[in-house]
Amino acid sequence: MEAVKKNPLSMQIDPALFEPATEDEKQQQEVMSESVTFFRDGMRKLMKNPLAVGSIIVLILIIITIIFAPLVVPYSYSGIAKVNGRRDRTNKNLSAFQYSQVEQEYIDQGGKVFPHIMGTDSLGRDYFIRVVYGARVSLTVGLFASILVLIIGVIYGSIAGYAGGRTDLIMMRIVDIIYSLPDMLIIILLSVVIKSSLGEDASQNFVLKTFGANMVSIFIVFGLLYWVGMARLVRGQILTIKNNEYILAARAIGAKPAHIIRKHIIPNCISVIIITTALQIPSAIFTESFLSFVGMGVEAPMPSLGSLANTARQGLQSYPDKLIYPAVLIVLIVLAFNLLGDGLRDAFDPKLRR
Amino acid sequence: MGRYVFKRILLALVSIFIICLITFFAMNAIPGGPFNSEKALSAATKAALEARYNLDKPVHIQFILYMRNLLHGDFGVSLKTGREISTTLSSCFKVSARLGLTAAVFAIIFGIILGALAALFRNRWPDRIIVFFTTLFTAMPSFVFATLLLLVFCIELKVLPVFDASSRSYILPVIALMAYPMAYVTRLTKTSMLDALNQDYVRTARAKGVPMVSVIFKHALRNALIPVITYVGPMLAYILTGSLVVENIFTIGGLGQQFVKAISNRDYPLIMATTIFLAVVMVICNLLSDIAYKIVDPRITLD
């Protein structure tokens, strides 16, 4: 009290009358909402989009099915379904959940037969497991091809974008030329060539043995041709971002190049890269199923959705359901990826939204 | 403008040359020559045959000879039928071109109409129906759609014939080919139409009291159609490759069927000729659509 009185200009406040605020009260004063990262903000927007969430659910269901179905279903995609270890000659072209004569007799005797969820094909193979493997092949091709495109395209595009000048010019002319090549024709052509030239020593090579020459040629062609779209996009993004004012501002306040790249350039083009990759998957699946349909796809016992649809064409009149299953699955997968890609674009790239 | 066209033409020529190069050397990389058949030929006969077809010369000389023949319109001889490939190509191309152009024209017309409708009725039921179908069509590979059409209309309902040369039998293949491009044109038109409707000149026109019909057709739609022009090139390329399967499904004797047949027969000269021919057609289509785009809208800089 004495100390306060000595100074006539003081407000004369007694500190003893105040008590410290509790944590709870402190938090009420917080006006700012929780800081959200770019990624979390995008995810939140994505989760509000019913179509995107629906496609994620559909895709997860499909992926779970194709991973676990082969563990549950006792049939193999290449072998003819047997009853109690014996050859069953009556089980060709069954419809869904139908049992063949031999299987019915076995069940009557008290045996157990796993149902043919989608029936069997003209050779007596379980169709469900073939469709599952077909979807596996299609999805694998889609994912691998997109990753390939992603890696090559991003590296090529960012080099061209950073380097600028003459390097950029030459690199982009090469891209222009590759871009104007008709991809599907080149794919078919290269598949013919690679298949014929690799086909002979296919039995020795591990990669060729597991995927088959056609599949490898699809990957090679994707690696050779499909990255150009991605490269163009990444280059364009980097060029525009490089010229933005905030980069200039960051540089002016002395930010290091590594910081600029990490904090400004990558977050600004990552969304475009993610979206393009997501939309690349269905287009790769399209290409693969197209090639399989023409007969240039995966090797014979291994099914793919396209080759299943192609085989079903021969018995179309009597067994249309054999076409419906793979066809619906292709449409479902492609649709889901398309919608997911659209959702990602809306969520992560506000500039593109209308 | 002149410089741009020149550059584009140059680029197109380079692409065509590279396509020929890839095709030729790819086909040459395949092991086994055309005369390695089961019937063993005597060494003298083989040498004579190889000399006849210039196969004894080094590869780069063969390539030059092949290119020279190409420029004279000589695509060589089919291994399977022994006929001149150029005659096969020209007769098949007529069928494919008829099918493809019909599909392209219908795709553009319906695409524009549907796209404009979707934009005008934004977020109401016509828009929703159109969006639903365009999303579905863009997710459906042409072979799936073609086979489903065949199943429903030819086999189950029996309303349309399986392909005979009549014009009614063109209906299904055309629908199968145009579904995807039509969906794409619809989306393009819709977005650019929405964009145009929000422009100041449309607002001005409406404020002046110009009738709505005239605003839509004269001001909005005309500007909304520009992006569609760029899609014409890729669309024709899509239709050409799409016809590979559609022609096979409906057994139409066009280029597509010829190509697939050539692949399964391993008829290398025919594969080469068809690839080069189709590729050149696609490159030219792209070139024309890019130039047309530039003419229609001079504001755009493409390079």
XYZ file of C-alpha atoms in Angstrom:
657
model
C 0.000 0.000 0.000
C 2.761 2.284 0.871
C 4.510 1.675 -2.429
C 1.410 2.501 -4.422
C 0.678 5.691 -2.672
C 4.126 7.016 -3.423
C 3.264 7.210 -7.101
C 0.301 9.519 -7.772
C 0.019 8.412 -11.443
C -0.559 4.752 -10.592
C -4.000 3.199 -11.000
C -3.695 2.094 -7.421
C -4.615 -1.519 -8.094
C -4.146 -4.033 -5.397
C -2.703 -7.275 -6.870
C -3.988 -9.251 -3.920
C -7.551 -8.786 -5.153
C -6.821 -10.744 -8.351
C -6.769 -14.481 -8.673
C -5.106 -16.415 -11.517
C -7.373 -17.755 -14.286
C -7.907 -21.503 -14.408
C -6.874 -23.535 -17.476
C -10.518 -23.807 -18.439
C -11.034 -20.079 -18.403
C -7.863 -19.568 -20.392
C -9.151 -21.855 -23.132
C -12.379 -19.886 -23.428
C -10.370 -16.901 -24.478
C -8.891 -18.859 -27.391
C -10.545 -17.294 -30.425
C -8.606 -19.144 -33.097
C -9.902 -22.546 -34.118
C -7.543 -25.457 -33.962
C -4.899 -25.102 -36.610
C -5.462 -27.659 -39.331
C -2.845 -28.936 -41.701
C -3.499 -28.887 -45.396
C -3.882 -32.647 -45.459
C -6.350 -32.789 -42.591
C -8.409 -29.982 -44.030
C -8.626 -31.829 -47.332
C -9.575 -35.075 -45.651
C -12.318 -33.339 -43.703
C -13.775 -31.937 -46.914
C -13.435 -35.332 -48.563
C -15.333 -37.030 -45.759
C -18.201 -34.612 -46.218
C -18.610 -35.684 -49.854
C -21.061 -38.606 -49.845
C -20.030 -39.839 -53.307
C -16.360 -39.948 -52.356
C -17.062 -41.703 -49.062
C -19.298 -44.176 -50.893
C -16.559 -44.962 -53.375
C -13.997 -45.399 -50.620
C -16.322 -47.884 -48.928
C -16.947 -49.748 -52.201
C -13.218 -49.906 -52.927
C -12.379 -51.122 -49.421
C -15.054 -53.808 -49.696
C -13.710 -54.919 -53.072
C -10.123 -54.957 -51.796
C -11.051 -56.947 -48.677
C -12.940 -59.418 -50.849
C -10.115 -59.948 -53.299
C -7.594 -60.378 -50.494
C -9.561 -62.755 -48.313
C -11.847 -64.598 -50.742
C -9.077 -66.919 -52.001
C -8.398 -67.907 -48.376
C -12.034 -68.795 -47.766
C -13.144 -70.257 -51.071
C -11.595 -73.713 -51.530
C -11.439 -73.493 -55.340
C -8.550 -72.280 -57.483
C -8.798 -69.962 -60.441
C -7.092 -72.395 -62.808
C -8.232 -75.796 -61.568
C -11.525 -77.484 -62.284
C -13.733 -77.719 -59.216
C -13.624 -81.229 -57.729
C -15.986 -83.047 -55.411
C -14.297 -84.838 -52.545
C -11.102 -85.019 -54.589
C -12.842 -86.636 -57.562
C -13.299 -85.182 -61.016
C -16.796 -83.778 -61.538
C -17.958 -83.887 -65.141
C -21.372 -82.391 -64.526
C -20.380 -79.007 -63.165
C -19.979 -77.001 -66.351
C -21.799 -73.680 -66.765
C -23.673 -73.807 -63.485
C -25.619 -70.710 -62.558
C -25.144 -68.913 -59.273
C -25.465 -71.073 -56.119
C -26.422 -74.100 -58.196
C -24.937 -77.503 -57.407
C -24.003 -80.007 -60.061
C -25.431 -83.530 -60.086
C -22.366 -85.067 -58.506
C -22.206 -82.340 -55.873
C -25.903 -82.778 -55.083
C -25.408 -86.521 -54.582
C -22.445 -85.823 -52.341
C -24.469 -83.364 -50.290
C -27.295 -85.894 -49.969
C -24.771 -88.342 -48.575
C -23.909 -85.772 -45.926
C -20.847 -84.186 -47.505
C -20.205 -80.488 -47.582
C -19.692 -78.544 -50.797
C -18.755 -74.898 -50.870
C -21.372 -73.115 -53.001
C -20.411 -71.649 -56.370
C -21.345 -68.074 -55.628
C -21.300 -67.061 -59.291
C -21.617 -70.547 -60.752
C -18.945 -72.160 -62.880
C -17.534 -71.490 -66.320
C -17.601 -73.698 -69.411
C -14.661 -75.751 -68.122
C -16.163 -76.280 -64.676
C -14.001 -73.764 -62.851
C -15.527 -71.787 -60.017
C -16.472 -68.447 -61.538
C -16.462 -66.396 -58.349
C -12.812 -67.096 -57.672
C -11.965 -66.305 -61.288
C -13.708 -62.963 -61.044
C -11.857 -62.302 -57.785
C -8.524 -63.046 -59.418
C -9.554 -60.993 -62.421
C -10.220 -58.026 -60.170
C -6.854 -58.633 -58.471
C -5.093 -58.486 -61.818
C -6.961 -55.381 -62.914
C -6.333 -53.524 -59.666
C -2.671 -54.528 -59.585
C -2.167 -53.269 -63.108
C -3.961 -50.052 -62.242
C -1.913 -49.403 -59.108
C 1.479 -50.376 -60.511
C 0.943 -48.440 -63.699
C -0.089 -45.344 -61.766
C 2.915 -45.568 -59.470
C 5.157 -45.904 -62.506
C 3.529 -42.903 -64.121
C 3.772 -40.980 -60.867
C 7.491 -41.584 -60.399
C 8.600 -40.957 -63.957
C 6.228 -38.062 -64.549
C 7.042 -36.202 -61.347
C 10.806 -36.551 -61.747
C 10.773 -35.573 -65.412
C 8.300 -32.734 -64.945
C 10.055 -31.240 -61.941
C 13.459 -31.350 -63.617
C 12.040 -29.558 -66.639
C 10.189 -27.071 -64.450
C 13.182 -26.259 -62.223
C 15.793 -26.184 -64.928
C 13.836 -23.949 -67.277
C 15.483 -22.454 -70.330
C 16.796 -24.665 -73.072
C 16.687 -27.878 -71.022
C 13.008 -27.297 -70.424
C 12.393 -26.578 -74.102
C 14.057 -29.772 -75.310
C 12.453 -31.918 -72.619
C 9.027 -30.539 -73.422
C 9.434 -31.085 -77.166
C 10.100 -34.745 -76.417
C 6.950 -34.788 -74.300
C 4.970 -33.153 -77.112
C 6.037 -35.832 -79.549
C 5.270 -38.703 -77.191
C 1.957 -37.046 -76.369
C 0.891 -37.052 -79.994
C 1.577 -40.758 -80.444
C -1.609 -42.816 -80.389
C -1.028 -44.736 -77.147
C -3.393 -47.628 -77.643
C -1.917 -48.543 -81.012
C 1.628 -48.375 -79.678
C 0.613 -50.497 -76.699
C -0.855 -53.162 -78.950
C 2.166 -53.031 -81.209
C 4.666 -53.276 -78.371
C 2.661 -56.046 -76.717
C 2.897 -58.053 -79.929
C 6.629 -57.442 -80.136
C 7.479 -57.931 -76.476
C 5.348 -61.017 -76.266
C 6.966 -62.583 -79.288
C 10.496 -61.682 -78.308
C 10.185 -62.372 -74.587
C 7.761 -65.253 -74.879
C 10.428 -67.852 -75.551
C 12.456 -67.464 -72.401
C 9.431 -66.716 -70.246
C 9.938 -69.866 -68.198
C 13.330 -68.755 -66.891
C 12.567 -65.184 -65.933
C 10.858 -64.728 -62.581
C 9.106 -61.473 -63.439
C 7.834 -62.838 -66.718
C 6.689 -66.045 -65.105
C 4.608 -64.358 -62.436
C 3.063 -61.603 -64.535
C 3.236 -62.993 -68.043
C 4.784 -61.291 -71.039
C 1.684 -59.281 -71.855
C 1.434 -57.807 -68.392
C 5.101 -56.842 -68.443
C 4.631 -55.229 -71.823
C 1.691 -53.248 -70.454
C 3.943 -51.947 -67.673
C 6.747 -51.128 -70.094
C 4.374 -49.222 -72.308
C 2.906 -47.314 -69.378
C 6.426 -46.466 -68.333
C 7.248 -45.314 -71.834
C 4.131 -43.429 -72.832
C 1.688 -42.577 -70.086
C 3.909 -40.444 -67.915
C 3.836 -37.507 -70.324
C 0.521 -36.168 -69.078
C 1.819 -36.195 -65.510
C 5.136 -34.627 -66.541
C 3.350 -31.768 -68.323
C 1.142 -31.163 -65.352
C 3.936 -31.151 -62.778
C 6.067 -28.868 -64.919
C 3.201 -26.436 -65.411
C 2.460 -26.436 -61.687
C 6.056 -25.792 -60.733
C 6.372 -23.010 -63.287
C 3.304 -21.182 -61.993
C 4.161 -21.711 -58.352
C 7.718 -20.545 -58.914
C 6.389 -17.213 -60.157
C 3.929 -16.648 -57.338
C 4.252 -13.658 -55.029
C 4.395 -15.729 -51.883
C 7.515 -17.466 -53.155
C 9.030 -14.075 -53.835
C 7.967 -12.930 -50.367
C 9.426 -16.033 -48.772
C 12.641 -15.503 -50.620
C 12.680 -11.822 -49.635
C 12.433 -12.625 -45.941
C 15.345 -14.959 -46.361
C 13.782 -18.402 -46.495
C 16.163 -21.102 -47.652
C 15.407 -22.938 -50.923
C 14.838 -26.211 -49.049
C 12.261 -24.487 -46.883
C 10.558 -22.936 -49.912
C 10.351 -26.272 -51.653
C 9.060 -28.061 -48.572
C 6.630 -25.452 -47.362
C 5.432 -23.747 -50.505
C 6.020 -25.726 -53.663
C 5.254 -29.276 -52.543
C 1.986 -28.531 -50.720
C 0.808 -26.558 -53.713
C 1.388 -29.203 -56.331
C 0.898 -32.344 -54.244
C -2.861 -32.086 -54.617
C -2.687 -32.081 -58.387
C -0.315 -35.035 -58.287
C -2.583 -37.032 -55.962
C -5.643 -36.308 -58.064
C -3.950 -37.214 -61.327
C -2.631 -40.442 -59.832
C -6.088 -41.361 -58.570
C -7.561 -40.704 -61.993
C -4.732 -42.613 -63.662
C -5.764 -45.857 -61.968
C -9.116 -46.225 -63.760
C -7.551 -45.323 -67.077
C -4.915 -48.019 -66.583
C -7.654 -50.496 -65.676
C -9.496 -49.462 -68.836
C -6.407 -50.060 -70.933
C -5.688 -53.426 -69.368
C -9.236 -54.677 -69.782
C -9.282 -53.393 -73.344
C -6.071 -55.274 -74.150
C -7.334 -58.425 -72.460
C -10.533 -58.129 -74.425
C -8.632 -57.913 -77.697
C -6.637 -60.934 -76.552
C -3.413 -59.129 -75.733
C -3.794 -59.140 -71.973
C -2.798 -61.620 -69.276
C -1.828 -65.191 -70.156
C -4.448 -67.910 -70.464
C -5.261 -69.547 -67.123
C -4.847 -66.252 -65.268
C -8.094 -64.308 -65.646
C -8.567 -60.575 -65.906
C -11.875 -58.768 -65.925
C -11.437 -57.949 -69.602
C -10.557 -61.473 -70.660
C -13.439 -62.889 -68.602
C -15.833 -60.578 -70.436
C -14.289 -61.614 -73.721
C -14.665 -65.329 -72.958
C -18.242 -64.752 -71.835
C -19.014 -63.299 -75.244
C -18.823 -66.741 -76.845
C -21.623 -68.132 -74.692
C -23.543 -64.892 -74.538
C -26.801 -66.360 -75.756
C -27.038 -69.104 -73.138
C -25.083 -67.720 -70.181
C -25.371 -63.929 -70.147
C -24.655 -63.859 -66.386
C -21.027 -64.783 -67.107
C -20.699 -61.424 -68.835
C -22.619 -59.477 -66.233
C -20.329 -60.259 -63.262
C -17.008 -59.034 -64.681
C -18.706 -56.176 -66.522
C -20.419 -54.879 -63.394
C -17.194 -55.203 -61.423
C -15.168 -53.229 -63.973
C -17.789 -50.501 -64.045
C -17.926 -50.453 -60.250
C -14.157 -50.208 -59.815
C -13.693 -47.564 -62.487
C -16.693 -45.587 -61.259
C -15.428 -45.673 -57.683
C -11.978 -44.476 -58.667
C -13.425 -41.753 -60.885
C -15.706 -40.461 -58.157
C -12.921 -40.680 -55.594
C -10.651 -38.734 -57.917
C -13.334 -36.086 -58.394
C -13.842 -35.928 -54.642
C -10.106 -35.568 -54.066
C -9.992 -32.763 -56.592
C -12.812 -30.931 -54.876
C -11.232 -31.437 -51.469
C -7.591 -30.777 -52.224
C -7.649 -28.333 -55.062
C -9.991 -25.472 -54.260
C -8.790 -23.601 -57.328
C -10.371 -26.151 -59.624
C -13.707 -26.195 -57.881
C -16.757 -24.683 -59.469
C -0.683 -17.690 -86.301
C 1.262 -18.820 -89.385
C 4.191 -19.689 -87.191
C 1.994 -21.704 -84.873
C 0.452 -23.698 -87.729
C 3.894 -24.329 -89.174
C 5.168 -25.560 -85.823
C 2.201 -27.826 -85.368
C 2.585 -29.318 -88.824
C 6.271 -29.893 -88.190
C 5.507 -31.603 -84.913
C 2.894 -33.777 -86.612
C 5.381 -34.810 -89.293
C 7.973 -35.693 -86.648
C 5.369 -37.760 -84.795
C 4.402 -39.608 -87.952
C 8.032 -40.329 -88.709
C 8.621 -41.607 -85.177
C 5.549 -43.801 -85.395
C 6.892 -45.323 -88.613
C 10.274 -45.777 -86.956
C 8.854 -47.471 -83.854
C 6.562 -49.665 -85.908
C 9.248 -50.737 -88.320
C 11.913 -51.536 -85.771
C 9.443 -53.111 -83.388
C 8.287 -55.463 -86.111
C 11.883 -56.188 -87.042
C 12.746 -57.062 -83.467
C 10.369 -60.010 -83.533
C 12.391 -63.196 -83.880
C 11.800 -65.295 -86.970
C 11.401 -64.065 -90.502
C 8.363 -64.427 -92.740
C 9.894 -67.420 -94.497
C 10.542 -69.516 -91.390
C 7.503 -71.691 -91.932
C 7.074 -75.402 -91.309
C 7.899 -76.169 -94.904
C 11.664 -75.875 -94.928
C 12.789 -73.892 -97.926
C 16.035 -74.647 -99.661
C 18.775 -72.143 -98.980
C 18.682 -70.938 -102.575
C 14.916 -70.353 -102.566
C 15.122 -68.521 -99.273
C 17.940 -66.304 -100.518
C 15.978 -65.565 -103.674
C 12.852 -64.714 -101.710
C 14.793 -62.500 -99.318
C 16.380 -60.710 -102.241
C 12.946 -60.290 -103.813
C 11.615 -58.584 -100.665
C 14.909 -56.799 -99.918
C 15.300 -58.729 -96.675
C 18.974 -59.406 -97.345
C 19.830 -55.739 -97.016
C 20.795 -54.077 -93.710
C 17.930 -52.914 -91.516
C 18.348 -49.198 -92.087
C 18.301 -49.676 -95.880
C 15.152 -51.766 -95.453
C 13.622 -48.958 -93.459
C 14.430 -46.388 -96.131
C 12.979 -48.645 -98.804
C 9.876 -49.236 -96.712
C 9.402 -45.518 -96.165
C 9.826 -44.830 -99.870
C 7.180 -47.420 -100.664
C 4.911 -45.921 -98.021
C 5.176 -42.498 -99.589
C 4.095 -44.065 -102.862
C 1.096 -45.573 -101.125
C 2.552 -49.066 -101.226
C 2.053 -50.821 -97.890
C 3.397 -54.157 -99.054
C 1.646 -57.494 -99.237
C -0.293 -59.335 -96.549
C 1.457 -62.501 -95.413
C -1.827 -64.266 -94.853
C -3.803 -63.494 -97.962
C -1.044 -62.378 -100.295
C -3.131 -59.402 -101.362
C -2.007 -55.803 -101.641
C -2.501 -54.215 -98.239
C -3.377 -50.815 -99.675
C -6.541 -52.154 -101.324
C -7.581 -53.920 -98.132
C -6.957 -50.754 -96.150
C -8.936 -48.478 -98.420
C -11.963 -50.770 -98.580
C -11.943 -51.340 -94.802
C -11.370 -47.701 -94.016
C -14.580 -46.737 -95.814
C -16.591 -48.934 -93.458
C -14.729 -47.682 -90.365
C -14.925 -44.066 -91.428
C -18.666 -44.304 -91.985
C -19.165 -45.835 -88.556
C -16.702 -43.543 -86.810
C -17.895 -40.295 -88.331
C -21.528 -41.103 -87.634
C -20.632 -41.803 -84.024
C -18.547 -38.626 -83.793
C -21.278 -36.402 -85.236
C -23.972 -37.858 -82.964
C -21.673 -37.684 -79.942
C -21.043 -33.984 -80.520
C -24.668 -33.081 -81.233
C -26.147 -34.973 -78.280
C -23.259 -34.013 -76.039
C -23.795 -30.314 -76.662
C -27.553 -30.521 -76.216
C -27.293 -32.509 -73.002
C -24.465 -30.379 -71.650
C -26.377 -27.165 -72.274
C -29.499 -28.615 -70.672
C -27.537 -29.744 -67.633
C -26.057 -26.269 -67.238
C -29.415 -24.514 -67.627
C -31.189 -26.833 -65.193
C -28.303 -26.885 -62.767
C -28.975 -28.962 -59.645
C -32.481 -29.807 -60.775
C -33.681 -33.222 -61.964
C -32.668 -32.938 -65.664
C -29.153 -32.060 -64.553
C -29.037 -34.908 -62.067
C -30.209 -37.492 -64.591
C -27.698 -36.270 -67.166
C -24.856 -36.265 -64.637
C -25.787 -39.777 -63.534
C -25.646 -41.157 -67.053
C -22.507 -39.310 -68.087
C -20.709 -40.578 -64.978
C -21.879 -44.085 -65.765
C -20.837 -43.882 -69.417
C -17.371 -42.587 -68.593
C -16.871 -45.562 -66.296
C -17.982 -48.150 -68.821
C -15.416 -49.546 -71.250
C -16.754 -49.579 -74.803
C -16.519 -53.338 -75.064
C -18.672 -53.824 -71.989
C -21.261 -51.400 -73.287
C -21.194 -52.917 -76.784
C -21.634 -56.445 -75.476
C -24.450 -55.379 -73.169
C -26.212 -53.644 -76.066
C -25.806 -56.768 -78.168
C -27.176 -58.880 -75.341
C -30.198 -56.699 -74.686
C -31.273 -55.610 -78.145
C -30.154 -58.450 -80.391
C -30.470 -61.491 -78.173
C -33.074 -60.762 -75.501
C -35.417 -58.294 -77.206
C -34.524 -59.192 -80.808
C -35.513 -55.699 -81.999
C -32.345 -55.035 -83.977
C -30.438 -57.348 -86.263
C -26.918 -58.583 -85.612
C -24.736 -56.873 -88.170
C -25.761 -57.122 -91.789
C -24.868 -54.330 -94.163
C -28.204 -52.487 -93.697
C -28.148 -49.065 -92.094
C -30.364 -50.229 -89.212
C -27.597 -52.515 -88.059
C -25.345 -49.503 -87.632
C -27.510 -48.232 -84.767
C -26.005 -50.328 -81.982
C -22.331 -49.988 -82.957
C -22.778 -46.245 -83.274
C -24.379 -46.038 -79.832
C -21.617 -48.193 -78.341
C -18.916 -46.012 -79.882
C -20.493 -42.669 -79.076
C -21.378 -43.292 -75.425
C -18.054 -42.281 -73.939
C -17.309 -39.278 -76.204
C -20.867 -38.067 -75.757
C -20.509 -38.179 -71.987
C -17.256 -36.300 -72.255
C -18.667 -33.621 -74.556
C -21.615 -33.253 -72.186
C -19.309 -32.606 -69.235
C -17.184 -30.190 -71.230
C -20.184 -28.263 -72.498
C -21.728 -28.182 -69.054
C -18.706 -26.694 -67.317
C -17.971 -24.149 -70.006
C -21.659 -23.251 -70.309
C -21.865 -22.625 -66.557
C -18.767 -20.521 -66.895
C -20.230 -18.548 -69.788
C -23.543 -17.983 -68.004
C -21.671 -16.256 -65.186
C -19.816 -13.901 -67.512
C -20.462 -10.200 -67.572
C -21.570 -10.146 -71.206
C -24.373 -12.572 -70.435
C -25.466 -10.432 -67.511
C -25.337 -7.335 -69.720
C -27.381 -9.039 -72.419
C -30.006 -10.070 -69.906
C -30.057 -6.621 -68.339
C -30.669 -5.103 -71.765
C -33.745 -7.272 -72.052
C -32.509 -9.686 -74.696
C -34.866 -12.682 -74.731
C -33.561 -15.680 -72.800
C -33.471 -17.947 -75.877
C -31.289 -15.492 -77.688
C -29.013 -15.052 -74.679
C -28.535 -18.796 -74.446
C -27.873 -19.429 -78.113
C -26.117 -16.256 -79.164
C -24.078 -15.369 -76.127
C -23.590 -18.308 -73.831
C -23.615 -21.416 -75.981
C -21.474 -19.989 -78.738
C -18.669 -19.269 -76.305
C -19.223 -22.476 -74.412
C -18.534 -24.547 -77.498
C -14.897 -23.551 -77.874
C -13.459 -26.222 -75.539
C -15.467 -28.849 -77.376
C -13.419 -28.182 -80.503
C -10.202 -29.229 -78.756
C -11.804 -32.488 -77.811
C -12.635 -33.410 -81.419
C -9.114 -34.690 -82.098
C -8.816 -36.924 -79.036
C -12.405 -38.010 -79.596
C -11.702 -39.282 -83.087
C -8.652 -41.094 -81.723
C -10.832 -42.665 -79.041
C -13.456 -43.671 -81.575
C -10.829 -45.211 -83.844
C -9.347 -47.334 -81.057
C -12.811 -48.051 -79.706
C -13.777 -49.368 -83.093
C -11.144 -52.078 -82.647
C -13.411 -53.832 -80.171
C -16.792 -52.590 -81.306
C -16.212 -53.793 -84.849
C -15.197 -57.168 -83.502
C -18.218 -57.482 -81.270
C -20.653 -56.573 -84.027
C -18.528 -58.310 -86.702
C -18.212 -55.280 -88.924
C -15.495 -55.708 -91.532
C -13.711 -52.429 -90.875
C -10.149 -51.481 -90.031
C -10.553 -52.447 -86.395
C -11.520 -55.989 -87.167
C -8.742 -56.175 -89.718
C -6.219 -55.016 -87.132
C -7.265 -57.505 -84.471
C -7.311 -60.272 -87.077
C -3.833 -59.269 -88.205
C -2.596 -59.472 -84.621
C -3.997 -62.930 -84.010
C -2.645 -64.099 -87.383
C 0.768 -62.544 -86.678
C 0.487 -60.904 -90.087
C 3.287 -58.406 -89.490
C 3.110 -56.300 -92.672
C -0.618 -55.868 -92.129
C -0.115 -54.918 -88.449
C 2.492 -52.377 -89.484
C 0.390 -50.912 -92.242
C -2.730 -50.649 -90.078
C -0.837 -49.089 -87.171
C 0.826 -46.508 -89.360
C -2.398 -45.735 -91.177
C -4.474 -45.314 -88.012
C -1.716 -43.351 -86.316
C -1.456 -40.939 -89.223
C -5.226 -40.454 -89.206
C -5.118 -39.689 -85.476
C -2.207 -37.291 -85.741
C -3.948 -35.410 -88.561
C -7.192 -35.221 -86.575
C -5.331 -33.792 -83.595
C -3.540 -31.297 -85.788
C -6.761 -30.088 -87.392
C -8.601 -29.742 -84.107
C -5.732 -27.773 -82.542
C -5.548 -25.401 -85.488
C -9.322 -24.993 -85.537
C -9.236 -24.144 -81.841
C -6.677 -21.461 -82.484
C -8.721 -19.993 -85.351
C -11.953 -19.941 -83.350
C -10.430 -18.316 -80.294
C -7.333 -16.246 -81.041
C -6.976 -15.323 -77.361
C -5.658 -18.778 -76.622
C -1.959 -19.426 -76.693
C -1.289 -23.110 -76.868
C 2.452 -23.116 -76.531
